[in-house]
Tab-separated table of C-alpha atoms in Angstrom:
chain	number	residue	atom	x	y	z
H	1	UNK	CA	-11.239	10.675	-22.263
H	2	UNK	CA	-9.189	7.943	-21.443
H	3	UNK	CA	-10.458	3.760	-21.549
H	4	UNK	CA	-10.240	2.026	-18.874
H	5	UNK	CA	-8.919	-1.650	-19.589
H	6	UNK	CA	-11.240	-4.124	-18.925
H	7	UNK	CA	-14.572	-1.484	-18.702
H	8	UNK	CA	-17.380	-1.832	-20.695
H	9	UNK	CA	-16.970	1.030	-23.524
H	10	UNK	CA	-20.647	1.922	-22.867
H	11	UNK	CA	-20.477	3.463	-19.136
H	12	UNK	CA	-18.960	6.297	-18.271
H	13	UNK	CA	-17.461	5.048	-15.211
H	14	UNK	CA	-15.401	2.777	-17.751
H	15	UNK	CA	-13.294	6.230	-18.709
H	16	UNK	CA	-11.113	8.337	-17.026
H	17	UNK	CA	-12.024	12.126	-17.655
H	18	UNK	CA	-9.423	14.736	-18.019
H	19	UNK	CA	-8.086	18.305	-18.677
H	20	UNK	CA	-5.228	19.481	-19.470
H	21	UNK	CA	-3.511	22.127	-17.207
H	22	UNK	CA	-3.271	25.526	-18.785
H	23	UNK	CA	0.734	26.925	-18.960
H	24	UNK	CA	0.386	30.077	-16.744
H	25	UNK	CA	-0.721	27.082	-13.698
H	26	UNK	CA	2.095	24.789	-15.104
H	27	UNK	CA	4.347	27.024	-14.496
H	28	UNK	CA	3.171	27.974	-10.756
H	29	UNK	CA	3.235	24.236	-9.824
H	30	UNK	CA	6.754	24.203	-10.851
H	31	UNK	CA	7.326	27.435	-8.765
H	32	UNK	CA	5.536	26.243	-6.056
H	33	UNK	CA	7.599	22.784	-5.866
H	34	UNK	CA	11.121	24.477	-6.074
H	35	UNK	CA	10.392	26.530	-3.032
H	36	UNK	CA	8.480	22.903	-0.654
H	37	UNK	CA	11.112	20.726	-2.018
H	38	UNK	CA	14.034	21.825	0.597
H	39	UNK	CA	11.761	21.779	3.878
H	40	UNK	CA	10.135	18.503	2.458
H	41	UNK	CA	13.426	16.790	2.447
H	42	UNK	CA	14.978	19.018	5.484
H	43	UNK	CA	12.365	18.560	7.951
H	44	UNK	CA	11.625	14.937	6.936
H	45	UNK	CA	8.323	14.918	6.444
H	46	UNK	CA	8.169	11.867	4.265
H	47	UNK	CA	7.837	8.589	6.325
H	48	UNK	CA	10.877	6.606	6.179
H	49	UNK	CA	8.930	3.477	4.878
H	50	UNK	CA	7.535	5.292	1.937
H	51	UNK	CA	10.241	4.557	-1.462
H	52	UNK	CA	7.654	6.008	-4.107
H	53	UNK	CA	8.292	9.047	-6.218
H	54	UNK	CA	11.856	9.832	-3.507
H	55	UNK	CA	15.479	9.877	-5.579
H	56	UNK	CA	17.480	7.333	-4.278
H	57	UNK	CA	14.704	4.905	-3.725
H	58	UNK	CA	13.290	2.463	-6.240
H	59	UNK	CA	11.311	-0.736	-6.055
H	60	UNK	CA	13.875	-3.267	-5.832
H	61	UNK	CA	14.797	-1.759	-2.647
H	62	UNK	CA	11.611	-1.992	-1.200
H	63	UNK	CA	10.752	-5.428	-2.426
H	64	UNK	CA	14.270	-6.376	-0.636
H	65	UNK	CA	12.794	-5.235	2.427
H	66	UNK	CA	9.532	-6.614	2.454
H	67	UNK	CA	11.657	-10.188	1.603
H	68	UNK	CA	13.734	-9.912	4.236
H	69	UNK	CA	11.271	-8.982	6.844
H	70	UNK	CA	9.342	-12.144	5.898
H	71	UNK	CA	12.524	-13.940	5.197
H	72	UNK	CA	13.697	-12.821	9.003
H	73	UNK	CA	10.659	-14.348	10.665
H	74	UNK	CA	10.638	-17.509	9.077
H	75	UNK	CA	14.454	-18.098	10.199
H	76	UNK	CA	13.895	-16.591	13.578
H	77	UNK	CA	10.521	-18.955	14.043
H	78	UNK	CA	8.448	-16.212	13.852
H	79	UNK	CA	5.212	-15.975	12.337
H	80	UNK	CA	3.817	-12.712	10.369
H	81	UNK	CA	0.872	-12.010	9.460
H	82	UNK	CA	0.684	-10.357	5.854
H	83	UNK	CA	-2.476	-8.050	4.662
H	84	UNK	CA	-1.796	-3.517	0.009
H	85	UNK	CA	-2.136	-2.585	-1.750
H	86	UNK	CA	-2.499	-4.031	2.840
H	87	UNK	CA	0.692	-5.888	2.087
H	88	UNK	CA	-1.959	-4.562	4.635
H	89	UNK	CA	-2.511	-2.737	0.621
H	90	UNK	CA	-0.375	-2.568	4.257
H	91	UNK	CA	4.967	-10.623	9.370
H	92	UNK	CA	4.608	-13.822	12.336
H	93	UNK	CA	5.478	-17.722	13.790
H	94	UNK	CA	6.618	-20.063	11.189
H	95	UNK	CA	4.680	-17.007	9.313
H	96	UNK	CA	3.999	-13.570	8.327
H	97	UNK	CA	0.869	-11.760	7.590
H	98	UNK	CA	0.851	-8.653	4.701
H	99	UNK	CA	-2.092	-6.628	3.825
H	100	UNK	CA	-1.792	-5.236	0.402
H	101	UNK	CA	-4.308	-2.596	-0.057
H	102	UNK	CA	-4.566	0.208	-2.921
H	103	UNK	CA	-5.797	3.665	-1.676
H	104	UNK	CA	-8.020	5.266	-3.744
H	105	UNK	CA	-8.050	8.895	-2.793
H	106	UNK	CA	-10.621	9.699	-5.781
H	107	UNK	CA	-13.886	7.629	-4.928
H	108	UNK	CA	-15.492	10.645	-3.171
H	109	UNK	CA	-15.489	12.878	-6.513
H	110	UNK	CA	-18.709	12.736	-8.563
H	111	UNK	CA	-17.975	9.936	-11.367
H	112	UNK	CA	-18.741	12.563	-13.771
H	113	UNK	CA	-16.494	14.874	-12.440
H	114	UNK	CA	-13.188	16.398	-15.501
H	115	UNK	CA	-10.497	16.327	-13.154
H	116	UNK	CA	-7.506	18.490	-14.397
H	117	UNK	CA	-4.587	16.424	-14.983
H	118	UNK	CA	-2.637	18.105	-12.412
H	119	UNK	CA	-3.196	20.387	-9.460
H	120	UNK	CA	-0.952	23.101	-8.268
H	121	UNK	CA	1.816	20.319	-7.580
H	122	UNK	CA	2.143	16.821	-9.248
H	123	UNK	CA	0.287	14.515	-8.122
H	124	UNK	CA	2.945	12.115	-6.651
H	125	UNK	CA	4.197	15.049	-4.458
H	126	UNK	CA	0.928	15.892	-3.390
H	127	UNK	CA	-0.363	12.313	-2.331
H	128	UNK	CA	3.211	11.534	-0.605
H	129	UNK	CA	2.318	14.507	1.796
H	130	UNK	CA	-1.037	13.569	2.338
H	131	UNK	CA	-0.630	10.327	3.187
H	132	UNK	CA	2.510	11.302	5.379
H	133	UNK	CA	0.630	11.123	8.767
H	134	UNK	CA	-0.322	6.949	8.158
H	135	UNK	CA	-0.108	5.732	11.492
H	136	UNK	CA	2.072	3.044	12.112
H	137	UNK	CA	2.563	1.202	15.271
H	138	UNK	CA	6.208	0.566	16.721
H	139	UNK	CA	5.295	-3.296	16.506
H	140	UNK	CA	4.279	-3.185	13.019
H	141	UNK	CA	6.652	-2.733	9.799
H	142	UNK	CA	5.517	-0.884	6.812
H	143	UNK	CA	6.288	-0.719	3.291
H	144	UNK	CA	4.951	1.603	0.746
H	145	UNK	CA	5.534	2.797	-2.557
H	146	UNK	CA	3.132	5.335	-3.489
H	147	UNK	CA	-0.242	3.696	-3.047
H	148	UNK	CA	0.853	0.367	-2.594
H	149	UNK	CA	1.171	-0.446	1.105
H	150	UNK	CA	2.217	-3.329	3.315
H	151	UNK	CA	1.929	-3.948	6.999
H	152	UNK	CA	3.660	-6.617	8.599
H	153	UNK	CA	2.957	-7.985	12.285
H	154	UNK	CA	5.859	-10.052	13.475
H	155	UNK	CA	5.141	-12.657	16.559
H	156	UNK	CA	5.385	-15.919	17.881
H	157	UNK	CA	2.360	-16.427	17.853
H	158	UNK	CA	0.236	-16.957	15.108
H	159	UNK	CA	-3.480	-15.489	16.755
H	160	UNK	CA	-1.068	-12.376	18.644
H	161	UNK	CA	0.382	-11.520	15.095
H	162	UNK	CA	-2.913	-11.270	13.559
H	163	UNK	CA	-4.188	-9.157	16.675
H	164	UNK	CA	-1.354	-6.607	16.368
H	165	UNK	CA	-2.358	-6.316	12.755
H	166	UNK	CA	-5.611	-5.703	13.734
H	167	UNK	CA	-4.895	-2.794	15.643
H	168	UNK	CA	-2.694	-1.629	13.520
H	169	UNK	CA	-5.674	-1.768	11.102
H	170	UNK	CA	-8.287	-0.335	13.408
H	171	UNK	CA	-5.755	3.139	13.300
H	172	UNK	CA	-5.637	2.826	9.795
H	173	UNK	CA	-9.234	3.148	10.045
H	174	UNK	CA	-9.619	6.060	11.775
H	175	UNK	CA	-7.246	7.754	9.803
H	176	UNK	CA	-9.045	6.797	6.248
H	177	UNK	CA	-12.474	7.995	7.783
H	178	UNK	CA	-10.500	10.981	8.881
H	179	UNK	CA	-9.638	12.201	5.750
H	180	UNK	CA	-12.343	10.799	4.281
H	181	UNK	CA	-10.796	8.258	1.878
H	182	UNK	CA	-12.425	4.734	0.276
H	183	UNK	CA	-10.270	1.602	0.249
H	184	UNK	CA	-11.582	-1.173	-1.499
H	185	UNK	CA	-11.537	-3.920	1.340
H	186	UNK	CA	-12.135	-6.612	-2.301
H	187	UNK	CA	-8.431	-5.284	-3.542
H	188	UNK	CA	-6.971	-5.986	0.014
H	189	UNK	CA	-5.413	-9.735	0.487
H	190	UNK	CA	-3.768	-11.210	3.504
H	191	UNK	CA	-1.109	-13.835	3.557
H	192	UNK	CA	0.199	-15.840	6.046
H	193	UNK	CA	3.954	-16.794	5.290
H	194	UNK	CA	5.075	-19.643	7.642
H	195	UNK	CA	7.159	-22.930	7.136
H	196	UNK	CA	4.346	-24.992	8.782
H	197	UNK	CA	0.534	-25.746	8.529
H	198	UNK	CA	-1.626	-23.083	10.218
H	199	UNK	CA	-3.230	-19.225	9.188
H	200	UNK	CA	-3.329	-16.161	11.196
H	201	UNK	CA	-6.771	-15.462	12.089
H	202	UNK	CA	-8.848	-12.939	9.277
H	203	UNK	CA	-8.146	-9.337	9.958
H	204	UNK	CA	-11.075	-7.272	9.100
H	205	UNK	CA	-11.269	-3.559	7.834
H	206	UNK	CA	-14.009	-1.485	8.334
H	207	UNK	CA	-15.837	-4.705	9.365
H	208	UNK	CA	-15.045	-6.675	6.243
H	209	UNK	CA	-12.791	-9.765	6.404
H	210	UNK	CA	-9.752	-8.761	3.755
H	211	UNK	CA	-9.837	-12.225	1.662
H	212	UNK	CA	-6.849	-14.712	1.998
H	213	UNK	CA	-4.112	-16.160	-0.370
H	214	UNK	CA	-0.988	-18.267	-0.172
H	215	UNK	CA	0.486	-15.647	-2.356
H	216	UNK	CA	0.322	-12.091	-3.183
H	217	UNK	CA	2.283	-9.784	-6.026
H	218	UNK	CA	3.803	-7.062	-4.974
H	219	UNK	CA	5.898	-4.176	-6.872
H	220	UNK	CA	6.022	-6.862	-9.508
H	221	UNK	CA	7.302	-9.872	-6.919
H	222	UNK	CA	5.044	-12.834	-6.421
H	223	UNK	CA	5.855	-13.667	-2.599
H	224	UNK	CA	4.599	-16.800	-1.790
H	225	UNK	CA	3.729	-18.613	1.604
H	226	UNK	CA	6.895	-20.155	1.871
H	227	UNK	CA	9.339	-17.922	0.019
H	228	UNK	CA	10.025	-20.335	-2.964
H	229	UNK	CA	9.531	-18.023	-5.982
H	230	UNK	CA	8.084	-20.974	-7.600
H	231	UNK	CA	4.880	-18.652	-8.825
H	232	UNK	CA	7.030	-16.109	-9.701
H	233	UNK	CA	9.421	-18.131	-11.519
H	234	UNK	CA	6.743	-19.645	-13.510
H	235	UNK	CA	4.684	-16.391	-14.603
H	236	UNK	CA	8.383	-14.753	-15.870
């Protein structure tokens, strides 16, 4: 069993239970992924806007994206809306809103549940394909790496860019009940990013409002309202 930083040493929730994967299934998974890897990569079936576990892609390159999408509005007088994470967990006038949401695939397993430490395929391969079929709307830009997720609505407007988040949240929704997977709305922020006074209206997921922030990390980048790296200069 593995600790959990930050848990109280006397639950059980507070560890992470393993097993280790016998040799004969080690050596299948390895099998197995030789013979997906060419059609994965062939037939594209990993989003474009998805930079985790992919050669070629790291997280510099998708922080540089997420900056200049916000970076874009703000020159361009546009606001975004920013909600992760959900960053939403997945921008508009004078602003951008991200939601940064992380998706926890394993909250519908018993808590007492030994989960072997891999199965069939890694585990990075396996939730890339999974989570393939996201859907994102042609007015929204996404960024993920692995779990980590941000969804940026560009407008104008400050109240349209949080309503084409919105939507863009209510599909998310669907999706996640779909496939029956648990995001914790608590671990979800949205930030506006604007050069003048004024919010985009709380987006809500699954009913709750995500909470809000002038900031938000993400991929190790504090991106603040205004794009001054002042937090991030000061926490380095």
């Amino acid at each position: 069993m593995i600790p959990k930083p930050g848990k109280p040493p006397n639950e059980l929730t507070s560890y992470r239970l393993i097993s280790l994967l016998p040799i004969i299934s080690k050596l299948f998974e390895k099998l197995l992924l030789t013979r997906i890897r060419t059609p994965i990569i062939d037939d594209k079936v990993i989003p474009d806007h998805q930079f985790g576990f992919r050669n070629g892609h790291s997280t510099v390159e998708q922080t540089n994206r997420v900056f200049n999408a916000i970076s874009n509005a703000i020159e361009t007088k546009n606001t975004a809306p920013q909600s992760s994470s959900i960053f939403n967990r997945h921008s508009t006038k004078f602003g951008m809103t991200t939601f940064q949401n992380k998706t926890k695939t394993t909250t519908v397993l018993p808590s007492a549940k030994i989960l072997p430490k891999r199965k069939m395929l890694p585990r990075p391969v396996l939730y890339t394909l999974f989570t393939a079929d996201v859907p994102i709307r042609r007015d929204i830009v996404a960024a993920t790496f692995a779990e980590d997720t941000a969804t940026h609505a560009v407008h104008q407007n400050l109240r349209n860019a949080s309503k084409n988040l919105q939507r863009e949240l209510r599909e998310i929704e669907d999706w996640l009940d779909t496939w029956r997977i648990k995001v914790s709305e608590t671990e979800s922020v949205q930030v506006t990013f604007a050069t003048k006074r004024g919010d985009c209206t709380k987006v809500k997921l699954h009913g709750h409002p995500l909470p809000t922030a002038n900031d938000v990390k993400y991929l190790g980048m504090h991106l603040d309202r205004r794009q001054t790296w002042t937090k991030h200069i000061r926490t380095k």
